[in-house]
Short mmCIF file of C-alpha atoms in Angstrom, two decimals:
data_model
loop_
_atom_site.label_atom_id
_atom_site.label_comp_id
_atom_site.label_asym_id
_atom_site.label_seq_id
_atom_site.Cartn_x
_atom_site.Cartn_y
_atom_site.Cartn_z
CA MET M 21 -31.13 64.67 34.28
CA LYS M 22 -27.40 65.24 34.69
CA VAL M 23 -24.63 62.71 35.26
CA ARG M 24 -21.34 63.75 36.86
CA LEU M 25 -18.28 61.48 36.75
CA GLU M 26 -14.89 61.59 38.41
CA ARG M 27 -12.00 59.25 37.63
CA ILE M 28 -13.96 56.85 35.47
CA GLY M 29 -11.51 55.21 33.08
CA PRO M 30 -9.66 57.94 31.15
CA LEU M 31 -12.24 60.57 32.17
CA ARG M 32 -10.80 62.52 35.07
CA GLN M 33 -13.92 64.63 35.37
CA ALA M 34 -16.97 64.91 33.14
CA GLU M 35 -20.60 65.97 33.20
CA PHE M 36 -23.32 65.39 30.66
CA GLU M 37 -27.03 66.06 30.48
CA ILE M 38 -29.50 63.56 29.06
CA GLY M 39 -31.60 64.90 26.21
CA ASP M 40 -34.22 63.18 24.11
CA MET M 41 -31.20 62.32 21.98
CA THR M 42 -27.73 62.25 23.54
CA ILE M 43 -24.55 61.77 21.50
CA ILE M 44 -20.92 61.41 22.55
CA CYS M 45 -18.27 61.83 19.85
CA GLY M 46 -14.50 61.73 20.09
CA ASP M 47 -11.28 59.95 19.32
CA ASN M 48 -10.53 56.38 20.40
CA ASN M 49 -9.65 55.80 24.06
CA THR M 50 -11.18 59.08 25.24
CA GLY M 51 -13.86 57.64 27.54
CA LYS M 52 -16.99 57.51 25.37
CA THR M 53 -17.77 53.90 26.22
CA TYR M 54 -16.86 54.44 29.88
CA ALA M 55 -19.43 57.24 30.12
CA THR M 56 -22.04 55.13 28.30
CA TYR M 57 -21.53 52.00 30.40
CA THR M 58 -21.53 54.03 33.62
CA PHE M 59 -24.86 55.62 32.80
CA TYR M 60 -26.36 52.31 31.67
CA GLY M 61 -25.13 50.64 34.85
CA PHE M 62 -26.79 53.30 36.99
CA LEU M 63 -30.13 52.87 35.21
CA MET M 64 -29.96 49.11 35.77
CA PHE M 65 -28.92 49.61 39.39
CA TRP M 66 -31.83 51.98 39.96
CA GLU M 67 -34.26 49.53 38.37
CA GLU M 68 -33.01 46.31 39.95
CA GLY M 69 -30.68 47.06 42.85
CA PHE M 70 -31.95 50.11 44.73
CA SER M 71 -35.02 50.78 46.81
CA ILE M 72 -35.95 53.78 48.92
CA ASN M 73 -35.15 53.32 52.58
CA VAL M 74 -38.18 52.75 54.81
CA GLN M 75 -37.64 53.61 58.47
CA ASP M 76 -38.02 50.92 61.11
CA GLU M 77 -40.60 53.10 62.88
CA THR M 78 -42.80 52.86 59.80
CA LEU M 79 -42.64 49.06 59.91
CA LYS M 80 -43.38 49.01 63.64
CA SER M 81 -46.43 51.22 63.14
CA LEU M 82 -47.60 49.02 60.27
CA VAL M 83 -47.30 45.84 62.33
CA HIS M 84 -48.95 47.47 65.36
CA ASP M 85 -51.82 49.31 63.63
CA GLY M 86 -52.25 47.33 60.44
CA VAL M 87 -52.11 50.47 58.33
CA VAL M 88 -49.72 53.37 57.83
CA HIS M 89 -49.74 56.51 55.68
CA LEU M 90 -46.57 57.94 54.12
CA PRO M 91 -46.69 61.60 52.98
CA ILE M 92 -45.65 62.15 49.37
CA GLY M 93 -44.13 65.55 50.14
CA LYS M 94 -41.60 64.06 52.55
CA PHE M 95 -40.02 61.94 49.83
CA VAL M 96 -40.15 64.66 47.19
CA GLY M 97 -38.48 67.06 49.64
CA ASN M 98 -35.70 64.53 50.27
CA TYR M 99 -35.14 63.59 46.63
CA ARG M 100 -31.58 64.95 46.59
CA LYS M 101 -30.60 62.81 49.58
CA ILE M 102 -32.22 59.78 47.96
CA LEU M 103 -30.21 60.33 44.77
CA GLU M 104 -27.00 60.89 46.74
CA ARG M 105 -27.52 57.60 48.54
CA ALA M 106 -28.24 55.80 45.26
CA SER M 107 -25.18 57.36 43.62
CA ARG M 108 -22.88 56.35 46.50
CA ARG M 109 -24.13 52.79 46.52
CA TYR M 110 -23.85 52.53 42.75
CA THR M 111 -20.31 53.93 42.73
CA SER M 112 -19.24 51.12 45.07
CA SER M 113 -20.42 48.56 42.48
CA LEU M 114 -18.60 50.00 39.44
CA SER M 115 -16.03 47.22 39.37
CA ARG M 116 -18.85 44.73 38.75
CA VAL M 117 -20.32 46.88 35.98
CA PHE M 118 -16.98 46.96 34.15
CA ALA M 119 -15.76 43.50 35.25
CA SER M 120 -12.58 45.15 36.55
CA PRO M 121 -10.60 45.06 39.82
CA GLU M 122 -12.11 47.16 42.62
CA LYS M 123 -8.87 49.11 42.94
CA ARG M 124 -9.39 50.61 39.50
CA PHE M 125 -12.45 52.48 40.79
CA GLU M 126 -11.45 53.18 44.39
CA ASP M 127 -11.30 56.95 43.72
CA ALA M 128 -14.21 57.04 41.28
CA LYS M 129 -17.38 59.03 41.88
CA VAL M 130 -20.72 59.00 40.11
CA TYR M 131 -23.54 61.38 40.88
CA VAL M 132 -26.88 61.55 39.10
CA ALA M 133 -28.86 64.74 39.63
CA LEU M 134 -32.42 65.81 38.82
CA ASP M 135 -34.24 69.10 38.84
CA GLU M 136 -37.24 69.09 41.17
CA GLU M 137 -39.67 69.72 38.30
CA GLU M 138 -38.59 66.40 36.76
CA ILE M 139 -40.13 64.54 39.71
CA LYS M 140 -43.79 63.94 39.01
CA PRO M 141 -45.30 61.41 41.44
CA ARG M 142 -47.92 59.06 40.10
CA ASP M 143 -51.46 60.19 40.72
CA GLU M 144 -52.71 56.65 41.14
CA TYR M 145 -51.11 53.36 42.19
CA GLU M 146 -52.21 50.00 43.57
CA GLN M 147 -50.17 46.88 44.19
CA VAL M 148 -50.70 43.78 46.32
CA PHE M 149 -47.68 41.74 47.44
CA ARG M 150 -48.24 38.06 48.17
CA THR M 151 -46.49 34.80 48.88
CA SER M 152 -47.47 31.55 47.18
CA LYS M 153 -50.16 31.02 49.84
CA ARG M 154 -51.54 34.40 50.83
CA GLU M 155 -51.63 38.14 50.31
CA ILE M 156 -49.31 40.05 52.63
CA VAL M 157 -49.57 43.78 52.10
CA SER M 158 -51.29 46.26 49.79
CA ILE M 159 -49.72 49.58 48.79
CA SER M 160 -51.83 52.22 47.09
CA LYS M 161 -52.18 55.88 46.25
CA ALA M 162 -55.63 57.17 45.45
CA PRO M 163 -56.10 59.93 42.86
CA ASN M 164 -55.71 63.50 44.13
CA THR M 165 -54.25 62.42 47.48
CA ASP M 166 -50.94 63.45 49.03
CA HIS M 167 -50.06 60.18 50.78
CA ILE M 168 -49.29 56.51 50.19
CA GLU M 169 -51.43 54.02 52.11
CA ILE M 170 -49.97 50.69 53.23
CA ASN M 171 -52.26 47.96 54.63
CA LEU M 172 -51.28 44.67 56.21
CA LEU M 173 -53.34 41.78 54.87
CA THR M 174 -52.16 39.18 57.42
CA GLU M 175 -52.30 39.19 61.20
CA ARG M 176 -48.81 37.75 61.80
CA PRO M 177 -46.50 39.21 59.12
CA ASP M 178 -43.30 38.25 60.98
CA GLN M 179 -44.23 34.57 60.72
CA VAL M 180 -45.05 34.79 57.02
CA ILE M 181 -42.51 37.16 55.50
CA PRO M 182 -39.10 38.40 56.73
CA ARG M 183 -38.98 42.02 57.85
CA PHE M 184 -36.31 42.95 55.27
CA VAL M 185 -38.50 41.59 52.44
CA LEU M 186 -41.44 43.69 53.61
CA LYS M 187 -39.16 46.71 53.86
CA ARG M 188 -37.86 46.13 50.34
CA ALA M 189 -41.36 45.74 48.89
CA ILE M 190 -42.50 49.03 50.41
CA GLY M 191 -39.31 50.78 49.29
CA GLU M 192 -39.75 49.57 45.72
CA ALA M 193 -43.38 50.74 45.62
CA VAL M 194 -42.47 54.15 47.04
CA LYS M 195 -39.68 54.48 44.45
CA GLU M 196 -42.10 53.74 41.63
CA ILE M 197 -44.74 56.16 42.93
CA ILE M 198 -42.40 59.08 43.66
CA PHE M 199 -40.03 58.90 40.70
CA ASN M 200 -42.57 57.51 38.24
CA ARG M 201 -40.25 56.53 35.41
CA VAL M 202 -37.97 59.56 35.74
CA PHE M 203 -35.22 57.08 34.96
CA PRO M 204 -36.03 55.36 31.66
CA ARG M 205 -35.87 51.62 31.15
CA PRO M 206 -32.61 51.02 29.24
CA PHE M 207 -31.83 48.74 26.35
CA ILE M 208 -28.21 48.68 25.20
CA ALA M 209 -26.50 47.46 22.04
CA SER M 210 -22.82 47.20 22.91
CA ALA M 211 -19.98 47.32 20.40
CA GLU M 212 -19.56 43.55 20.95
CA ARG M 213 -23.07 42.81 19.64
CA THR M 214 -21.88 41.37 16.29
CA GLY M 215 -19.98 38.58 18.04
CA ALA M 216 -22.89 37.86 20.37
CA ALA M 217 -25.14 37.43 17.32
CA ILE M 218 -22.93 34.94 15.51
CA PHE M 219 -22.01 32.83 18.55
CA ARG M 220 -25.41 32.77 20.25
CA LYS M 221 -25.88 29.00 19.87
CA GLU M 222 -22.33 28.31 20.99
CA LEU M 223 -23.01 30.38 24.12
CA ASP M 224 -26.09 28.28 24.83
CA PHE M 225 -24.13 25.06 24.27
CA ALA M 226 -21.30 26.19 26.55
CA ARG M 227 -23.75 27.12 29.29
CA ASN M 228 -25.65 23.82 29.06
CA ARG M 229 -22.42 21.81 28.99
CA LEU M 230 -21.24 23.60 32.12
CA LEU M 231 -24.49 22.72 33.90
CA GLU M 232 -24.15 19.07 32.87
CA GLN M 233 -20.59 18.88 34.21
CA MET M 234 -21.58 20.47 37.50
CA SER M 235 -24.46 18.04 37.97
CA SER M 236 -22.08 15.10 37.57
CA MET M 237 -19.67 16.31 40.26
CA GLU M 238 -19.69 14.54 43.58
CA ARG M 239 -19.29 17.78 45.48
CA GLN M 240 -22.42 19.88 45.41
CA LEU M 241 -21.96 23.36 43.93
CA ASP M 242 -24.34 26.26 43.52
CA PRO M 243 -24.71 26.40 39.71
CA PHE M 244 -26.08 29.91 39.69
CA LYS M 245 -23.13 31.32 41.61
CA LEU M 246 -20.72 29.56 39.27
CA LEU M 247 -22.51 30.84 36.17
CA ASP M 248 -22.49 34.34 37.62
CA LYS M 249 -18.75 34.02 38.11
CA VAL M 250 -18.29 32.97 34.48
CA TYR M 251 -20.34 35.90 33.21
CA SER M 252 -18.60 38.34 35.55
CA ASP M 253 -15.59 38.31 33.23
CA TYR M 254 -17.53 40.64 30.91
CA ALA M 255 -18.86 44.15 31.39
CA LEU M 256 -22.53 44.41 32.32
CA PRO M 257 -23.71 45.72 28.90
CA VAL M 258 -21.94 42.83 27.15
CA ARG M 259 -23.53 40.33 29.54
CA ARG M 260 -26.95 41.83 28.84
CA ASN M 261 -26.35 41.57 25.08
CA VAL M 262 -25.38 37.93 25.44
CA ASP M 263 -28.46 37.16 27.55
CA PHE M 264 -30.72 39.00 25.09
CA THR M 265 -29.44 37.14 22.02
CA ARG M 266 -29.68 33.80 23.85
CA GLN M 267 -33.38 34.38 24.50
CA LEU M 268 -34.50 35.55 21.05
CA GLU M 269 -36.83 32.57 20.57
CA ASP M 270 -38.82 33.56 23.67
CA ILE M 271 -38.53 37.30 22.98
CA ALA M 272 -40.02 36.76 19.52
CA LYS M 273 -43.31 35.67 21.12
CA GLU M 274 -43.94 39.23 22.36
CA GLU M 275 -45.07 42.26 20.36
CA SER M 276 -43.91 45.82 20.98
CA PHE M 277 -46.04 48.96 20.75
CA ILE M 278 -44.14 49.75 17.54
CA SER M 279 -45.30 46.49 15.97
CA LYS M 280 -48.88 47.24 16.93
CA GLN M 281 -49.08 50.96 16.20
CA TYR M 282 -46.20 51.89 13.87
CA PRO M 283 -45.48 48.91 11.57
CA ASN M 284 -44.20 51.26 8.85
CA LEU M 285 -41.21 52.01 11.10
CA LEU M 286 -40.35 48.30 11.07
CA THR M 287 -40.63 48.36 7.28
CA CYS M 288 -38.02 51.15 7.24
CA PHE M 289 -35.73 49.03 9.43
CA GLU M 290 -36.15 46.04 7.10
CA ASP M 291 -35.16 48.25 4.18
CA ILE M 292 -31.95 49.14 6.03
CA ILE M 293 -30.94 45.50 6.58
CA GLY M 294 -32.37 44.45 3.22
CA GLY M 295 -34.57 41.72 4.68
CA THR M 296 -36.10 40.33 7.87
CA TYR M 297 -35.11 38.27 10.89
CA LYS M 298 -37.26 35.23 11.48
CA ILE M 299 -37.45 32.43 14.05
CA VAL M 300 -38.26 29.11 12.38
CA ARG M 301 -38.61 26.06 14.66
CA ASN M 302 -36.40 27.62 17.34
CA SER M 303 -33.72 28.61 14.83
CA LEU M 304 -32.84 32.16 13.81
CA TYR M 305 -32.60 33.13 10.16
CA TYR M 306 -32.11 36.22 8.04
CA ILE M 307 -34.34 36.31 4.96
CA PRO M 308 -33.16 38.77 2.28
CA GLN M 309 -35.78 40.77 0.37
CA LYS M 310 -34.27 39.54 -2.90
CA GLY M 311 -33.91 35.84 -3.45
CA ASN M 312 -35.78 32.90 -1.95
CA VAL M 313 -33.17 31.90 0.66
CA ARG M 314 -32.78 31.64 4.41
CA LEU M 315 -29.42 32.50 5.90
CA THR M 316 -28.07 31.70 9.35
CA MET M 317 -26.28 34.45 11.24
CA ASP M 318 -22.81 33.17 10.31
CA GLU M 319 -23.92 33.20 6.65
CA SER M 320 -25.26 36.76 6.89
CA SER M 321 -23.39 40.03 6.48
CA SER M 322 -21.74 41.78 9.41
CA GLY M 323 -24.22 44.64 8.97
CA VAL M 324 -27.14 42.25 9.44
CA ARG M 325 -25.53 40.82 12.57
CA SER M 326 -24.72 44.24 14.03
CA LEU M 327 -28.39 45.29 13.92
CA LEU M 328 -29.87 41.98 15.16
CA ASP M 329 -30.58 43.00 18.75
CA ILE M 330 -31.89 46.44 17.69
CA GLY M 331 -34.27 44.74 15.25
CA PHE M 332 -35.66 42.41 17.92
CA TYR M 333 -35.87 45.29 20.38
CA LEU M 334 -37.95 47.36 17.97
CA ARG M 335 -40.32 44.56 16.99
CA HIS M 336 -40.74 42.74 20.31
CA VAL M 337 -39.53 44.72 23.34
CA ALA M 338 -39.74 48.51 22.90
CA LYS M 339 -41.99 50.54 25.21
CA PRO M 340 -42.71 54.28 25.30
CA GLY M 341 -40.38 56.00 27.75
CA ASP M 342 -37.45 53.61 27.11
CA ILE M 343 -33.92 54.75 26.35
CA LEU M 344 -32.18 52.94 23.48
CA MET M 345 -28.40 53.04 23.97
CA ILE M 346 -26.11 52.16 21.06
CA ASP M 347 -22.33 52.02 21.15
CA GLU M 348 -21.20 52.93 17.62
CA PRO M 349 -24.39 52.37 15.58
CA GLU M 350 -22.33 52.75 12.39
CA LEU M 351 -20.60 49.38 12.93
CA ASN M 352 -20.33 47.52 9.59
CA LEU M 353 -22.86 49.81 7.87
CA HIS M 354 -22.52 51.52 4.50
CA PRO M 355 -22.73 55.34 4.79
CA CYS M 356 -26.16 55.30 3.11
CA ASN M 357 -27.52 52.94 5.77
CA GLN M 358 -25.91 54.97 8.54
CA CYS M 359 -27.97 57.95 7.38
CA ARG M 360 -31.15 55.88 7.13
CA LEU M 361 -30.56 54.53 10.63
CA VAL M 362 -30.26 58.09 11.95
CA ARG M 363 -33.62 58.98 10.45
CA LEU M 364 -35.14 55.89 12.09
CA PHE M 365 -33.65 56.89 15.46
CA VAL M 366 -35.17 60.36 15.19
CA ARG M 367 -38.56 58.82 14.43
CA LEU M 368 -38.17 56.64 17.53
CA MET M 369 -37.29 59.73 19.58
CA ASN M 370 -40.39 61.50 18.30
CA LEU M 371 -42.45 58.48 19.42
CA GLY M 372 -41.20 58.82 23.01
CA ILE M 373 -38.08 56.61 23.10
CA LYS M 374 -34.89 58.41 24.11
CA VAL M 375 -31.76 57.62 22.13
CA PHE M 376 -28.21 57.63 23.51
CA MET M 377 -25.26 56.82 21.26
CA THR M 378 -21.52 57.08 20.83
CA THR M 379 -20.16 57.51 17.34
CA HIS M 380 -17.07 57.99 15.20
CA SER M 381 -19.18 58.61 12.10
CA ASP M 382 -19.21 61.95 10.31
CA TYR M 383 -22.12 60.63 8.22
CA ILE M 384 -24.27 60.26 11.33
CA ILE M 385 -23.56 63.82 12.49
CA LYS M 386 -24.12 65.26 9.00
CA GLU M 387 -27.48 63.49 8.67
CA LEU M 388 -28.53 64.78 12.09
CA ASN M 389 -27.59 68.26 10.90
CA THR M 390 -29.78 67.83 7.84
CA LEU M 391 -32.74 66.86 10.03
CA ILE M 392 -32.12 69.88 12.28
CA MET M 393 -31.74 72.28 9.34
CA LEU M 394 -34.93 71.02 7.68
CA ASN M 395 -36.92 71.60 10.87
CA HIS M 396 -38.09 75.09 9.83
CA ASP M 397 -41.36 76.00 8.18
CA SER M 398 -40.65 77.46 4.75
CA PRO M 399 -41.82 76.59 1.21
CA ARG M 400 -38.22 76.06 0.07
CA LEU M 401 -37.45 73.54 2.84
CA ARG M 402 -40.75 71.75 2.30
CA ARG M 403 -39.85 71.41 -1.36
CA ILE M 404 -36.44 69.97 -0.48
CA MET M 405 -38.04 67.50 1.93
CA GLU M 406 -40.45 66.31 -0.73
CA ASN M 407 -37.78 66.04 -3.43
CA GLU M 408 -35.33 64.18 -1.16
CA GLY M 409 -37.88 61.88 0.49
CA TYR M 410 -37.76 63.23 4.07
CA LYS M 411 -40.85 62.91 6.29
CA SER M 412 -42.13 65.24 9.01
CA GLY M 413 -41.60 62.56 11.67
CA GLU M 414 -37.88 62.60 10.90
CA LEU M 415 -37.36 66.28 11.66
CA LEU M 416 -35.24 67.05 14.70
CA SER M 417 -35.56 70.00 17.07
CA SER M 418 -32.12 71.25 18.12
CA ASP M 419 -33.23 71.77 21.73
CA LYS M 420 -33.91 68.02 22.10
CA VAL M 421 -30.32 67.05 21.31
CA LYS M 422 -27.29 67.02 23.60
CA VAL M 423 -23.90 66.41 21.98
CA TYR M 424 -20.58 66.02 23.79
CA ILE M 425 -17.04 65.65 22.50
CA ALA M 426 -14.66 63.47 24.50
CA GLU M 427 -11.38 65.40 24.37
CA GLU M 428 -8.73 67.17 26.42
CA ALA M 429 -9.80 70.52 27.87
CA LEU M 430 -9.07 72.75 30.84
CA ALA M 431 -11.22 71.89 33.86
CA MET M 432 -11.13 72.39 37.62
CA LEU M 433 -10.81 69.22 39.67
CA PRO M 434 -12.64 69.09 43.03
CA GLY M 435 -10.46 70.74 45.65
CA GLY M 436 -8.12 72.12 43.02
CA LYS M 437 -6.92 75.73 42.85
CA ARG M 438 -6.36 76.02 39.14
CA ARG M 439 -7.71 74.47 36.00
CA THR M 440 -5.92 71.41 34.66
CA ARG M 441 -5.86 69.99 31.13
CA LEU M 442 -7.56 66.60 31.27
CA LEU M 443 -9.85 64.27 29.37
CA THR M 444 -13.45 65.33 29.80
CA LEU M 445 -16.72 65.74 27.88
CA VAL M 446 -17.10 69.14 26.23
CA PRO M 447 -20.60 70.24 25.10
CA ALA M 448 -20.79 70.83 21.36
CA ASP M 449 -22.48 73.92 19.98
CA ILE M 450 -25.84 73.15 18.33
CA ASP M 451 -27.34 75.82 16.12
CA PRO M 452 -30.95 75.43 14.88
CA GLU M 453 -29.91 76.81 11.50
CA ILE M 454 -26.70 74.87 10.81
CA GLY M 455 -26.78 71.97 13.28
CA ILE M 456 -24.00 70.40 15.37
CA GLU M 457 -20.44 71.63 15.47
CA ALA M 458 -18.56 68.31 15.55
CA ARG M 459 -14.98 69.54 15.52
CA SER M 460 -13.85 66.03 16.42
CA PHE M 461 -14.57 65.10 12.79
CA ASP M 462 -14.15 68.49 11.16
CA LYS M 463 -10.45 68.69 12.05
CA THR M 464 -9.70 65.36 10.37
CA ILE M 465 -11.75 66.18 7.28
CA GLU M 466 -10.13 69.60 6.93
CA GLU M 467 -6.68 68.00 7.23
CA MET M 468 -7.51 65.46 4.52
CA ASN M 469 -8.87 68.20 2.25
CA ARG M 470 -5.73 70.28 2.81
CA ILE M 471 -3.44 67.39 1.84
CA GLN M 472 -5.48 66.55 -1.27
CA GLU M 473 -5.57 70.20 -2.36
CA GLU M 474 -1.79 70.33 -1.97
CA ILE M 475 -1.48 67.18 -4.11
CA LEU M 476 -3.75 68.53 -6.83
CA PHE M 477 -2.95 72.22 -6.87
CA GLY M 478 0.36 72.67 -5.05
CA LYS M 479 3.22 74.27 -6.91
CA GLU M 480 6.39 72.44 -7.84
CA GLU M 481 9.45 73.74 -5.96
#
């Protein structure tokens, strides 16, 4: 999967490919978060705001005959046009994703591209759509067939369900059958997550107080529209973080596949934060491993707060095939815990969860390099792994990683005649023997080393 951007924030033009692990490095104000939020917004738009167009002739045939068959090959053959349509529609909604004026994105373009071999339609599917009183339509694909079968389950569909609702239901089913989780379900931890953790109860109080005030007004207002307007002041990933932290008591009732099948991974996470999160009588606490105390979020360390939503995601929400997106995972973490978090992320990746992150941390890149360099079968490396406590599930194959550096480089703008120096995303070299070339950090470290060497060993004039 490739994502192409034009005129998104400071990024004049950029392209990046999604790997099992995708990393964007770079200086401040170079577009890392813009690229991350744009990609997250598209995944949410695809999941919640886009359905494949179903022709009116198909609906007429369904109403007339009671059944219609849609060939799989037709949709697979048109996948590029479907993605172009989705990309255009998503681009027009960028201002809502970033909570910015529409004018700021009037020249922006987003295009998400797939290779045909990435599209693997489901072999089997069955879904029945119903109202509160009756079943309306069934949509199915039998194993080893090349078509989707749609059956009306009511004689007068126009009197029971609006035509556009029927069209949307069919489009959603076709999307799920044809693209079959090509686009992963995203979970994002924004850089604002620490504040969302500490003020979660205040956010609930403010929301409930607003509802109370609206209910007391003489003039009737739509509370949901007003609440949407309040939340629209924040970028979509921030809004999703706020909503997630507000619902932790309900989220804690669920159990992820990691909790059921890989509890030792949760133990590793608890070692990183030095304790556990626990809901007690609808209140959230952090319980340190040492000491018999319970701490509220405002009593806990910033590192504990910065990993709150990731901890609840791992224990209660995670599903195979997800993509976990983290803006600056190093926030408030000691270098040792940054390295341990990297090893946990690689284990997640090896369990089938993609990881996408932005980072300023040289420790994170160096630990990734260690995991890449250890991923070779030799007695010497096995001995190092054993001595240093690395596990086989933490090893990283270099071909699963995509790393980009947000920086100025020469690039050709669409319609241009010569290359122009602009902010873009430049692929970093990744060598299976020595790892990632992160010159974004190397330049700074080399400069610091040069100055210190001059201080220590320079000659007096």
